[in-house]
mmCIF file of C-alpha atoms in Angstrom:
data_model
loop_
_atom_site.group_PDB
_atom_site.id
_atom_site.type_symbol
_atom_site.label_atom_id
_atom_site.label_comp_id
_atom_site.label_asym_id
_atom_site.label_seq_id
_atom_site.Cartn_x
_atom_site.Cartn_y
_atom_site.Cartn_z
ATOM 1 C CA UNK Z 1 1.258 -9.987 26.148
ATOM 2 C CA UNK Z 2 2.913 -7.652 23.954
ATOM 3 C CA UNK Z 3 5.268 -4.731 25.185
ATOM 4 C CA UNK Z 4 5.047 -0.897 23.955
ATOM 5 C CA UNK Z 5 8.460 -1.466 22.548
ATOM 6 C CA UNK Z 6 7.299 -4.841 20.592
ATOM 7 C CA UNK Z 7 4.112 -2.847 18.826
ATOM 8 C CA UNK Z 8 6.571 0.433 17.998
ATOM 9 C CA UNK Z 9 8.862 -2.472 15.971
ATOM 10 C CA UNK Z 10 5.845 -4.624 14.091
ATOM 11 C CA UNK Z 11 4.751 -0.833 13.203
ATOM 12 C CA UNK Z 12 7.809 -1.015 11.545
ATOM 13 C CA UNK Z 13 7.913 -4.078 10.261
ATOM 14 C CA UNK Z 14 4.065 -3.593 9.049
ATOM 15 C CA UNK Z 15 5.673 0.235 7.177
ATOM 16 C CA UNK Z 16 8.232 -2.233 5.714
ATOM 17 C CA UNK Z 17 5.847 -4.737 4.127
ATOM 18 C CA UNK Z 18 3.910 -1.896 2.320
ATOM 19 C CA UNK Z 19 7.340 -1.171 0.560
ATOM 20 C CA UNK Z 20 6.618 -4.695 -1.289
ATOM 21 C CA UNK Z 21 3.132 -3.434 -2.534
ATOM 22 C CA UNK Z 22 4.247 -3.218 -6.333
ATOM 23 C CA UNK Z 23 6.198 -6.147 -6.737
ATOM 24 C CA UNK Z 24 5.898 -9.174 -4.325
ATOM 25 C CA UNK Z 25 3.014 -10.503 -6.215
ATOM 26 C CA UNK Z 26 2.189 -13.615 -5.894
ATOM 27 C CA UNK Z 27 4.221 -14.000 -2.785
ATOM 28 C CA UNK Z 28 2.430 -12.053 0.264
ATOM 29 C CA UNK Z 29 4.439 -8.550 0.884
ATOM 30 C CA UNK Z 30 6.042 -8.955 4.555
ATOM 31 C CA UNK Z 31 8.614 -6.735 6.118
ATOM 32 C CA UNK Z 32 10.753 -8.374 8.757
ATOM 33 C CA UNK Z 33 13.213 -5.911 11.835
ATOM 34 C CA UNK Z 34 15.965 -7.453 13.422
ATOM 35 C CA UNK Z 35 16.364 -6.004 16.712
ATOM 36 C CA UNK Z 36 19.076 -6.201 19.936
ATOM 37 C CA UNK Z 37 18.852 -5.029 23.325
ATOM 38 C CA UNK Z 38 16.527 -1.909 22.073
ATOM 39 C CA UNK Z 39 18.675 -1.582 19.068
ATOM 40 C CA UNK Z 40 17.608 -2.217 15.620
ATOM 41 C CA UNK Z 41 20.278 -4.524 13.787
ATOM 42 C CA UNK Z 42 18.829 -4.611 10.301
ATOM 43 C CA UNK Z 43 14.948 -4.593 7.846
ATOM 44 C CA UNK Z 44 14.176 -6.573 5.439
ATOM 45 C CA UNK Z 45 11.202 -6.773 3.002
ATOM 46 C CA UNK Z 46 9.793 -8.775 0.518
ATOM 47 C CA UNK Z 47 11.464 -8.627 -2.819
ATOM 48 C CA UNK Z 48 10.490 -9.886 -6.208
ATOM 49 C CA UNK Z 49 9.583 -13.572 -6.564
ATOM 50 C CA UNK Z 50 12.851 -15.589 -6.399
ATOM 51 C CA UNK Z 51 14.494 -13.273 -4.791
ATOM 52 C CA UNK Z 52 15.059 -13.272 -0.990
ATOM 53 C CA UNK Z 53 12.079 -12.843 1.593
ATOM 54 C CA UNK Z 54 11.949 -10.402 4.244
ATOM 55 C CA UNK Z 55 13.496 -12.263 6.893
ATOM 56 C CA UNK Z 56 16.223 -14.017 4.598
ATOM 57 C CA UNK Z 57 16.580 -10.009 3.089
ATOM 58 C CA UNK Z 58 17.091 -8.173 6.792
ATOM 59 C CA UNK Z 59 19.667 -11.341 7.303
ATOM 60 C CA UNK Z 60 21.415 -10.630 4.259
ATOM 61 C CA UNK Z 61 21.733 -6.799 4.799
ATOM 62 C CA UNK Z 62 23.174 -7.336 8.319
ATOM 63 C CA UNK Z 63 25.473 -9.960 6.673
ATOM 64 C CA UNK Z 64 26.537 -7.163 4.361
ATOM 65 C CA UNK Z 65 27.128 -4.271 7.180
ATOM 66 C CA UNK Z 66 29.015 -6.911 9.207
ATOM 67 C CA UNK Z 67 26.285 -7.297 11.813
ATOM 68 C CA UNK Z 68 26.037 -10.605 13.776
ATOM 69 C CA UNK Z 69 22.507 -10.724 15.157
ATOM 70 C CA UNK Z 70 22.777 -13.814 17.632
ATOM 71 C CA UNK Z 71 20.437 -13.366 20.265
ATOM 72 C CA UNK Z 72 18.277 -10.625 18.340
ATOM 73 C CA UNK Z 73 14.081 -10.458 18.070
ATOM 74 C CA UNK Z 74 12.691 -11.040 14.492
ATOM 75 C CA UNK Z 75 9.503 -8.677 13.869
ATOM 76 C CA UNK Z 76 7.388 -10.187 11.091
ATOM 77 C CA UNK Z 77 4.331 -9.245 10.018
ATOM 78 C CA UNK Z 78 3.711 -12.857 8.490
ATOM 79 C CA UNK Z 79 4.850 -16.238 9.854
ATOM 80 C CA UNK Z 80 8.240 -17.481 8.326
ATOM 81 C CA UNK Z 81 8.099 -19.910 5.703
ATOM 82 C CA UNK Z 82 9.221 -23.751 6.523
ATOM 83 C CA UNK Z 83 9.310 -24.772 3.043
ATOM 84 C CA UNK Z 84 11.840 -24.894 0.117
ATOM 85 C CA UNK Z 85 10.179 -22.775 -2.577
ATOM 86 C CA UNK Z 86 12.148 -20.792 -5.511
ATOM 87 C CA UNK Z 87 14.152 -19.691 -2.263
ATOM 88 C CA UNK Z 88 15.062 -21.989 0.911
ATOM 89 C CA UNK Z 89 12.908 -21.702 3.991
ATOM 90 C CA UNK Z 90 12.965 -18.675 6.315
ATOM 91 C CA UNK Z 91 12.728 -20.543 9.173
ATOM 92 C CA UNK Z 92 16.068 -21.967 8.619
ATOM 93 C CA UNK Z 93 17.371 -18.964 7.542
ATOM 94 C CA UNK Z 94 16.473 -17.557 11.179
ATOM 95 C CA UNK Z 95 17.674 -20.406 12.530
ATOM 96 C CA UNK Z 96 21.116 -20.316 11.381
ATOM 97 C CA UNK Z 97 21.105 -16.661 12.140
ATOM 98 C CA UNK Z 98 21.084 -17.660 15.929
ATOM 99 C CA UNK Z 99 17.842 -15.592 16.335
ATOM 100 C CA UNK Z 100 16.349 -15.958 20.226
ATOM 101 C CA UNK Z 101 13.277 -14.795 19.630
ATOM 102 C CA UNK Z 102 10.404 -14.198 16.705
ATOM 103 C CA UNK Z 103 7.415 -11.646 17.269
ATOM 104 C CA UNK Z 104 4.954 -12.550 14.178
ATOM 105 C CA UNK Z 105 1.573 -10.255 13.696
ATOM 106 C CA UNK Z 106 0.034 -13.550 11.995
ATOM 107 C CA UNK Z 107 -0.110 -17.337 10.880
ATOM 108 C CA UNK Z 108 0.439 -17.820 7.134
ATOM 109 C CA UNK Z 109 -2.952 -18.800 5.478
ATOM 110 C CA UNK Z 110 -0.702 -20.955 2.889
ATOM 111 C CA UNK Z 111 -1.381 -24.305 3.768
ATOM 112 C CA UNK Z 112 2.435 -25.164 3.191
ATOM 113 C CA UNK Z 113 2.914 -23.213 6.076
ATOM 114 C CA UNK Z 114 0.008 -22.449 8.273
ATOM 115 C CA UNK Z 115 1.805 -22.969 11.670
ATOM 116 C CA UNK Z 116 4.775 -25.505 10.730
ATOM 117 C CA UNK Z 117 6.824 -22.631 10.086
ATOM 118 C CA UNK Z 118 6.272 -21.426 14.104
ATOM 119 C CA UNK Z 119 6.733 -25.175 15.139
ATOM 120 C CA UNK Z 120 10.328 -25.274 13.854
ATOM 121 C CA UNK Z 121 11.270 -22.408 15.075
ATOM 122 C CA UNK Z 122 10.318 -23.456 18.800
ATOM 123 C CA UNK Z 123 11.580 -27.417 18.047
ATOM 124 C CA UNK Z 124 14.972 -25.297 17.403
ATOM 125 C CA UNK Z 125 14.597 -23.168 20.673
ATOM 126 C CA UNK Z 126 13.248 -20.088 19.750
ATOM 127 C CA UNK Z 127 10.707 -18.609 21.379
ATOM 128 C CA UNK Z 128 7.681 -17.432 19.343
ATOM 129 C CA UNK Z 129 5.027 -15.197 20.104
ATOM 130 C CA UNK Z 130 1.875 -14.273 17.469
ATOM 131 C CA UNK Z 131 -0.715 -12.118 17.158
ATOM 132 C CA UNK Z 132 0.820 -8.512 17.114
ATOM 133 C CA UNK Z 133 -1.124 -5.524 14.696
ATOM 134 C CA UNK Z 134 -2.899 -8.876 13.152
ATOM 135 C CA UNK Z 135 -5.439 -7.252 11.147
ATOM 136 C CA UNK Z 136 -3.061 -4.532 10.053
ATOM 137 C CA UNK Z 137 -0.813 -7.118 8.807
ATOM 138 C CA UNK Z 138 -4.264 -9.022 7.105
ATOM 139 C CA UNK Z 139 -4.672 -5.867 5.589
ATOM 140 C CA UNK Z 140 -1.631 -5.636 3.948
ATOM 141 C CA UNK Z 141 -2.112 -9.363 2.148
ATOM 142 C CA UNK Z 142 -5.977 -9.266 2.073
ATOM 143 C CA UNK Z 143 -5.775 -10.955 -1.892
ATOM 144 C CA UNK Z 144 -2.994 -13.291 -0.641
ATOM 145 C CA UNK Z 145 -5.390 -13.874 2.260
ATOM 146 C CA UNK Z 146 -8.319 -14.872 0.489
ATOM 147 C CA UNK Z 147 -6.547 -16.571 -2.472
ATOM 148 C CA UNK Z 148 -4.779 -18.997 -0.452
ATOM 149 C CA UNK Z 149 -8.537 -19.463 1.798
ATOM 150 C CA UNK Z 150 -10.462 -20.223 -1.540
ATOM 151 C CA UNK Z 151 -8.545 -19.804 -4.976
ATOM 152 C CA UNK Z 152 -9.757 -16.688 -6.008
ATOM 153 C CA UNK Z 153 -8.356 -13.340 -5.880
ATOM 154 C CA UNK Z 154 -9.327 -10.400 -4.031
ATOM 155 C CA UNK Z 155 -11.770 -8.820 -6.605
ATOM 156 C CA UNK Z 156 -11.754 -4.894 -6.637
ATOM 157 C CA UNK Z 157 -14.020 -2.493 -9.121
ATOM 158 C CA UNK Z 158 -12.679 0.840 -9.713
ATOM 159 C CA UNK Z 159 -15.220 3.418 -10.912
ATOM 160 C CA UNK Z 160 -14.983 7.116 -12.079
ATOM 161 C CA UNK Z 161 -18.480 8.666 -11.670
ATOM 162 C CA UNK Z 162 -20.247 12.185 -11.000
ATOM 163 C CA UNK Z 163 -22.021 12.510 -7.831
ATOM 164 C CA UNK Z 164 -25.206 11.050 -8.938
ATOM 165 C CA UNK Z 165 -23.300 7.894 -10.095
ATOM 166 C CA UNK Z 166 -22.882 8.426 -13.800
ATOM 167 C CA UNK Z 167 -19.749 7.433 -15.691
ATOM 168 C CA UNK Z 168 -19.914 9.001 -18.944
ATOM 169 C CA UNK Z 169 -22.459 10.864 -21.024
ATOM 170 C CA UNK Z 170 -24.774 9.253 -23.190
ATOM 171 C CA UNK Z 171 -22.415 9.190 -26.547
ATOM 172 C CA UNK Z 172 -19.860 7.857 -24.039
ATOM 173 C CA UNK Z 173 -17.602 11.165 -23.655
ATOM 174 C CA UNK Z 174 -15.756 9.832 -20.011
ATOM 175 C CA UNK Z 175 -12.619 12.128 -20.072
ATOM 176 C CA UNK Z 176 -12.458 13.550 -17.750
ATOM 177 C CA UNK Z 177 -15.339 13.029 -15.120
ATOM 178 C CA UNK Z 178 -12.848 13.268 -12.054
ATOM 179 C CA UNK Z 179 -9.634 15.498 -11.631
ATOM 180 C CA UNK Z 180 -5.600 14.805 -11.828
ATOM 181 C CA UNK Z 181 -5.161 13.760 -8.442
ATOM 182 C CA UNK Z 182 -8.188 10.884 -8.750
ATOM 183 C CA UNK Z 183 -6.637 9.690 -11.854
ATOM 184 C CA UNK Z 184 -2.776 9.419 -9.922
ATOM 185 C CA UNK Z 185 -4.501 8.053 -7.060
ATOM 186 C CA UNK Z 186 -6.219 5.454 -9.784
ATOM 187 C CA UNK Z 187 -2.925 4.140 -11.198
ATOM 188 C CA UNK Z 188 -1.338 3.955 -7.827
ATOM 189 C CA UNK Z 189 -4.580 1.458 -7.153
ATOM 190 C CA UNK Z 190 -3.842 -0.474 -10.423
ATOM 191 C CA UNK Z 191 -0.133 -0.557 -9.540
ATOM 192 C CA UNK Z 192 -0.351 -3.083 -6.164
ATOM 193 C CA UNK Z 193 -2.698 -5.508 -8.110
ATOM 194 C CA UNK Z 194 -1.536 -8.912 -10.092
ATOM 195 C CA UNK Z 195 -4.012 -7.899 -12.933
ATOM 196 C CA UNK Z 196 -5.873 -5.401 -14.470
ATOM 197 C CA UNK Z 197 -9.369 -6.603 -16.133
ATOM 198 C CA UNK Z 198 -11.329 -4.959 -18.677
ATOM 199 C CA UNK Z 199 -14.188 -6.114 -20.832
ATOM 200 C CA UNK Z 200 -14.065 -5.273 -24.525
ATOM 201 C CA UNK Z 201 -16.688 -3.437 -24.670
ATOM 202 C CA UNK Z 202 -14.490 -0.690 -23.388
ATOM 203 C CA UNK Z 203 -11.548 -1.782 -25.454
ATOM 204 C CA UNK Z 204 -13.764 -0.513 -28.507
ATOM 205 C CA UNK Z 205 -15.006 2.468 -27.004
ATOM 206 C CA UNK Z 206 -11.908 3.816 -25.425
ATOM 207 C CA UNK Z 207 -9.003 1.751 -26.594
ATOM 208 C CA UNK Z 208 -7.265 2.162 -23.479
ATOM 209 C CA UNK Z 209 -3.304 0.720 -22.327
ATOM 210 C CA UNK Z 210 -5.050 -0.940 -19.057
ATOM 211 C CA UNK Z 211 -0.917 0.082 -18.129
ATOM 212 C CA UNK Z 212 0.834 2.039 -14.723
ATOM 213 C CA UNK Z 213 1.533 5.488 -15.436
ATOM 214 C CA UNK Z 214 3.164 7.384 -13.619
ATOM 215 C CA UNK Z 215 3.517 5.862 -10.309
ATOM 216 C CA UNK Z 216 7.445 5.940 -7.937
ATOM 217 C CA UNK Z 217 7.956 2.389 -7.158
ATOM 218 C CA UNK Z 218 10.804 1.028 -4.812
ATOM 219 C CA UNK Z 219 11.741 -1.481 -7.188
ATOM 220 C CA UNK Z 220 11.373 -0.859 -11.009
ATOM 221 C CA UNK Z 221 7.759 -0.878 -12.207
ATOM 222 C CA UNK Z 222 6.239 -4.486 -12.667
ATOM 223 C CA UNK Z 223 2.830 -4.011 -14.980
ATOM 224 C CA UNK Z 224 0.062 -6.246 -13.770
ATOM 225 C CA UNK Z 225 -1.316 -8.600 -16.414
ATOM 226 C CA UNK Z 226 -3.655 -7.566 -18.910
ATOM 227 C CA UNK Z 227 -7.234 -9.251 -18.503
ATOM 228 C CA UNK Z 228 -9.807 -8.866 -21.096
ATOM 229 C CA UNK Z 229 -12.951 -10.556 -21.310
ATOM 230 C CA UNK Z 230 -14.511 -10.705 -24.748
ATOM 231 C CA UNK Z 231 -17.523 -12.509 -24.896
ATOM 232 C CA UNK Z 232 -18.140 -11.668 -28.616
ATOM 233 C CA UNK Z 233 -14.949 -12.149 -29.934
ATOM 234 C CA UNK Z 234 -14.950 -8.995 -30.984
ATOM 235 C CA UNK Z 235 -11.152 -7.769 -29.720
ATOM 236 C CA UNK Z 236 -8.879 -6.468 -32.707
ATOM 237 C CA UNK Z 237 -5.731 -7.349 -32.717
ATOM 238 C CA UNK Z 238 -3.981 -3.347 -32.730
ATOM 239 C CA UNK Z 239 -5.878 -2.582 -29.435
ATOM 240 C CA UNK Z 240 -4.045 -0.952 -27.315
ATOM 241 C CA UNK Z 241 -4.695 -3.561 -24.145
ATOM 242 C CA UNK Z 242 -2.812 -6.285 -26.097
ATOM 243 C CA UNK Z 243 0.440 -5.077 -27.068
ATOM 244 C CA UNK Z 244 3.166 -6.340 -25.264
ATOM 245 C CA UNK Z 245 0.978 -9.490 -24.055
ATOM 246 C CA UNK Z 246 -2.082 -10.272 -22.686
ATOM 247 C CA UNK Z 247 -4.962 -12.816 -21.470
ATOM 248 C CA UNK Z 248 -8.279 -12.662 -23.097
ATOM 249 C CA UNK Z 249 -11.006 -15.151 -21.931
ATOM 250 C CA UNK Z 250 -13.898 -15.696 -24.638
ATOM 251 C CA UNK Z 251 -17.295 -17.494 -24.569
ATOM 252 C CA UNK Z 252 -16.079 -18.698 -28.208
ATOM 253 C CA UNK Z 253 -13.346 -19.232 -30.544
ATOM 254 C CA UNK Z 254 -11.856 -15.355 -31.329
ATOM 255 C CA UNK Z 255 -11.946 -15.150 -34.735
ATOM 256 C CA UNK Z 256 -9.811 -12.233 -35.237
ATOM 257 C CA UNK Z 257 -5.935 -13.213 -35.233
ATOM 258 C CA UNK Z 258 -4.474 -11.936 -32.193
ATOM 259 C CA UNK Z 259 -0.667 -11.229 -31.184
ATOM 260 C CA UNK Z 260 1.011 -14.814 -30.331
ATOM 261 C CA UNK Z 261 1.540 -13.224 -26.862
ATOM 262 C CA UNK Z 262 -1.855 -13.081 -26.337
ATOM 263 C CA UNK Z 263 -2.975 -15.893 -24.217
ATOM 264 C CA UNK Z 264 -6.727 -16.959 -25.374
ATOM 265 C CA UNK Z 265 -8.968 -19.298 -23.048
ATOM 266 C CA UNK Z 266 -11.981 -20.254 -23.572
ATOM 267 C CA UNK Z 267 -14.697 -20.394 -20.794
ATOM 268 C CA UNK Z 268 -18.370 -20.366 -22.025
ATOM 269 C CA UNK Z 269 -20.954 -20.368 -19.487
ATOM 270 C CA UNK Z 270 -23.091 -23.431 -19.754
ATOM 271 C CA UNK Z 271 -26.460 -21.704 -18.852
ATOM 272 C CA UNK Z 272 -25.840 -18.825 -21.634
ATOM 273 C CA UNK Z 273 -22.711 -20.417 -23.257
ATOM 274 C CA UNK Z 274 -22.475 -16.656 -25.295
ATOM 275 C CA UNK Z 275 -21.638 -15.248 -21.869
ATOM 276 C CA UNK Z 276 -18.109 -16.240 -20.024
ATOM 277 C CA UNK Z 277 -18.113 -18.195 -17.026
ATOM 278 C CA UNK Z 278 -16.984 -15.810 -14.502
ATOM 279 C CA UNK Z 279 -16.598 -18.137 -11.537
ATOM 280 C CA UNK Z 280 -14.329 -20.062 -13.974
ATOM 281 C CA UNK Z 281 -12.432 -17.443 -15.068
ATOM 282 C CA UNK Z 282 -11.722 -16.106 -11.672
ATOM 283 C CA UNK Z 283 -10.592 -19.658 -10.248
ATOM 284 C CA UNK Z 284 -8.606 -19.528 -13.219
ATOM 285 C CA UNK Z 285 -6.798 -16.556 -12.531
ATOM 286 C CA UNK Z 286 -6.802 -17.652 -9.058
ATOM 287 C CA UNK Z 287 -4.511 -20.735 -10.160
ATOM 288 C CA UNK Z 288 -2.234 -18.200 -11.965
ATOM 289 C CA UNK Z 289 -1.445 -16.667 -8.503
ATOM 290 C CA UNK Z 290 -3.662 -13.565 -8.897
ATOM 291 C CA UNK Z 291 -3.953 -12.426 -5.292
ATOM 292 C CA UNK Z 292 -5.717 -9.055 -6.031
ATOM 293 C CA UNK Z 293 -7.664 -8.116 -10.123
ATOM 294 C CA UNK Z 294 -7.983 -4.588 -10.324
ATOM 295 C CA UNK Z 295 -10.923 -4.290 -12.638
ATOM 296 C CA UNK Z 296 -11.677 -1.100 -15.002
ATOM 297 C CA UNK Z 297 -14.844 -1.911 -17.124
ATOM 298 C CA UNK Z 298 -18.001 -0.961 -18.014
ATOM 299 C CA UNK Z 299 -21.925 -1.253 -16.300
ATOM 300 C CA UNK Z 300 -22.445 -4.758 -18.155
ATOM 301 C CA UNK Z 301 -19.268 -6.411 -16.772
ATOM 302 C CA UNK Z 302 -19.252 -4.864 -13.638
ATOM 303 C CA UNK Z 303 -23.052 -5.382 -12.845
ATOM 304 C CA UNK Z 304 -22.748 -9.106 -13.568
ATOM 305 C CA UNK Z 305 -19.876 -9.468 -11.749
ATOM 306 C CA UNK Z 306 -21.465 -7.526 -8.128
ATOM 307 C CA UNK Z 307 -24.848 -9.952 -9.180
ATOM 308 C CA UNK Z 308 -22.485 -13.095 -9.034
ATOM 309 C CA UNK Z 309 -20.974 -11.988 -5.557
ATOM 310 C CA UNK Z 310 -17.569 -12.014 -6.917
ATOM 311 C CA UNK Z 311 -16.767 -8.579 -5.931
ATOM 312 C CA UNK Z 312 -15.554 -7.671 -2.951
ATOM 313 C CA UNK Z 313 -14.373 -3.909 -2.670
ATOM 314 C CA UNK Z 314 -15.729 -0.988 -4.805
ATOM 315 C CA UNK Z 315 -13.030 2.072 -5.248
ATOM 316 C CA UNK Z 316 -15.413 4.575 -6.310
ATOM 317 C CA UNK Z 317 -14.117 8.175 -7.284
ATOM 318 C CA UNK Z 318 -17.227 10.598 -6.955
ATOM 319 C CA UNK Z 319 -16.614 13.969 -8.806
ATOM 320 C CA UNK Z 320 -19.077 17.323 -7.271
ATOM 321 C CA UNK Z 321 -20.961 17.652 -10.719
ATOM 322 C CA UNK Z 322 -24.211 16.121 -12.292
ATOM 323 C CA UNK Z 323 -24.516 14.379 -15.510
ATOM 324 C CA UNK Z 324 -28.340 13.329 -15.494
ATOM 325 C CA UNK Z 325 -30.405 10.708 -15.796
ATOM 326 C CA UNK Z 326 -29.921 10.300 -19.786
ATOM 327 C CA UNK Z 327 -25.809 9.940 -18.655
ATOM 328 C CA UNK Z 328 -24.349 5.790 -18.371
ATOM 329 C CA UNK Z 329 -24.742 4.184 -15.198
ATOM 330 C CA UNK Z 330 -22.034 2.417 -12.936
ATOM 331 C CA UNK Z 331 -23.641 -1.087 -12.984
ATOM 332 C CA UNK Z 332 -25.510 -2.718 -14.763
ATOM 333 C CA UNK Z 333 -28.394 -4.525 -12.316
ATOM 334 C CA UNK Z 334 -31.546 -5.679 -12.040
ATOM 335 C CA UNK Z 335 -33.252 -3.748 -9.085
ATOM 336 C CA UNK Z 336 -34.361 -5.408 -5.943
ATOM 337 C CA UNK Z 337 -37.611 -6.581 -5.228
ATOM 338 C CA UNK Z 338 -37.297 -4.828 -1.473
ATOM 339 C CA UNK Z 339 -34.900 -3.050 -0.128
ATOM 340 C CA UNK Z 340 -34.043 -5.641 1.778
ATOM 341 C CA UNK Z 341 -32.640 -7.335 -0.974
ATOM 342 C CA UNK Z 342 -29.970 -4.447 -1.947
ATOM 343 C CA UNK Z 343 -26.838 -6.138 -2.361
ATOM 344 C CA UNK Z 344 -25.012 -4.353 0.362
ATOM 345 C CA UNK Z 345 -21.637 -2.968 1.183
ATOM 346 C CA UNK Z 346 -20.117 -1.159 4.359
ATOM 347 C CA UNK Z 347 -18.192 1.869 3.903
ATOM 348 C CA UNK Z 348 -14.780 1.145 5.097
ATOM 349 C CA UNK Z 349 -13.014 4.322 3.992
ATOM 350 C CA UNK Z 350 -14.172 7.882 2.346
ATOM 351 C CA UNK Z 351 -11.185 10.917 1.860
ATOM 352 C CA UNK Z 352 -10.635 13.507 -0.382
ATOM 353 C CA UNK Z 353 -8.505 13.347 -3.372
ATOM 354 C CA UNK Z 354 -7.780 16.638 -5.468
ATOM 355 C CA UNK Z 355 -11.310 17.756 -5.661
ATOM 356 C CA UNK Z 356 -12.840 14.661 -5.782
ATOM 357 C CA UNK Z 357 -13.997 12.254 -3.123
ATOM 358 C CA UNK Z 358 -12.876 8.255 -2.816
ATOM 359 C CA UNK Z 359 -15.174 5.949 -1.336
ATOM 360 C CA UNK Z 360 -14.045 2.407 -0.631
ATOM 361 C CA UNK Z 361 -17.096 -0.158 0.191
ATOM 362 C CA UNK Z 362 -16.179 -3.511 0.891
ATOM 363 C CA UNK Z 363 -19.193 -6.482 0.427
ATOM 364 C CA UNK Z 364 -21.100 -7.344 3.856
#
């Protein structure tokens, strides 16, 4: 169905796309290659939200190297949009181009799109063809993916631990369980999500910025939002986590006075209304456009949160030394009754960073 020569271009369409990791949020990141008779006319990828998409951005840079692309093959990695947004549909965009032919790796899950986007283009002529590197180009968008399939973001735990799971000694002394490379490798992680959550709990312990440090980003650095959740009320208004803005959910009023740029909702659980509702909050941040939350906390949000089943990937950083059994866990969970009842992940990537190992486990 697909030639050599049509994989070799959504390869580079799909290398494209990753170039909008940082900064396409909440659009999906898609790179698009405009291609003639073997030769490639122009890329595009996504840029920041109200800017130009990737097919409307490979136009314009042909546009601006005097390149006419009648007749050329659009690579996408994501079906064109057919719907006037903060920028005017792709679809027309292609159109107008004079574009014979679009190669896309997959439909858009948006349901202002899902197919009518491919229907245009063939009601105008074009001939379309799908299904290209598909699950590469899923991978790419997998919190767009899921967002726009059931309103919540992709929900990803990020853990620092020795290699028999501990996070911190018992008086809490953390810094620093894993190496240099771990901790770049971290912020690079924190850098392609729409939010960062912590729970205050660590915001008292560690006071930490919950910011991207030190990252190279094609565009300038974007900072994910801020996400506490403070079920006591207990955040003070100097931590670290709230300057500059922030969202805080709370079971109850916060009765210290926060920063006015510190967005407060309240979200009590009705069964323990001291706890937050966490399927609440995360449809909530789902309706903010939160495709993928990054979360950084401790055993007693994370446990609750892997309980719940709102978790689907663990980013787990395992360092080669042993803290002991006195040391703080990773989660906080109540054991199984069998073993049959472990909540269970598959291992869907393991490599070596600095001297540390990264495990990524994604829920079964």
């Amino acid at each position: 169905m697909f030639s050599a020569i049509d994989e070799a271009h959504m390869r580079r369409a799909l290398a494209l796309a990753a170039l909008a990791m940082n900064h396409a949020t909440p659009n999906p990141r898609v790179g698009c290659v405009l291609v003639r008779d073997g030769e490639v006319l122009a890329e595009g990828f996504t840029q920041r939200p109200g800017d130009a998409h990737a097919e409307a951005h490979a136009l314009r840079n042909a546009r601006t190297k005097g390149i006419d692309v009648r007749g050329a093959t659009a690579y996408v990695t994501l079906e064109p949009c057919n719907h006037f947004g903060k920028t005017p549909p792709c679809t027309e965009a292609l159109i107008g181009a004079g574009v014979s032919r679009v190669v896309a790796a997959m439909e858009d899950p948006n349901p202002n799109v899902s197919g009518t986007g491919f229907e245009r283009l063939r009601e105008a002529g074009i001939e379309v063809r799908v299904g290209l590197l598909a699950q590469e180009a899923a991978e790419i968008n997998i919190g767009f993916i899921k967002r726009m399939q059931t309103g919540l973001p992709w929900v990803r735990c990020k853990v620092a631990a020795s290699i028999d799971g501990r996070t911190a000694l018992a008086d809490g002394e953390s810094k620093w369980i894993t190496g240099e490379e771990a901790r770049r490798d971290g912020h690079r992680w924190r850098a392609r999500a729409c939010a960062v959550l912590t729970g205050s709990g660590t915001v008292q312990r560690d006071n930490p910025q919950m910011t991207v440090r030190g990252v190279s980003t094609v565009l300038p650095l974007r900072q994910p939002l801020r996400v506490v959740f403070d079920h006591q009320g207990s955040l003070q208004p100097n931590a670290k986590v709230l300057q500059g803005g922030a969202l805080v959910y709370c079971s109850d009023e916060v009765s210290v006075g926060l920063p006015s740029n510190v967005e407060i909702v309240r979200l009590p659980d009705a069964s323990a209304p001291t706890k937050i509702d966490l399927p609440r909050a995360l449809r909530d941040l789902g309706a903010r456009g939160i495709n993928e939350l990054h979360v950084e906390a401790g055993a007693r949000l994370m446990g609750p949160l892997i309980a719940a089943g709102l978790v689907d990937e663990l980013l787990i950083y395992l360092a080669p030394r042993l803290l002991g059994r006195d040391a703080r866990e990773m989660f906080s969970l109540a054991a199984p009754a069998t073993l049959a009842d472990a909540i269970a992940f598959d291992l869907h990537d393991v490599g070596r960073v600095g001297d540390d190992v990264r495990v990524l486990l994604r829920r079964k």
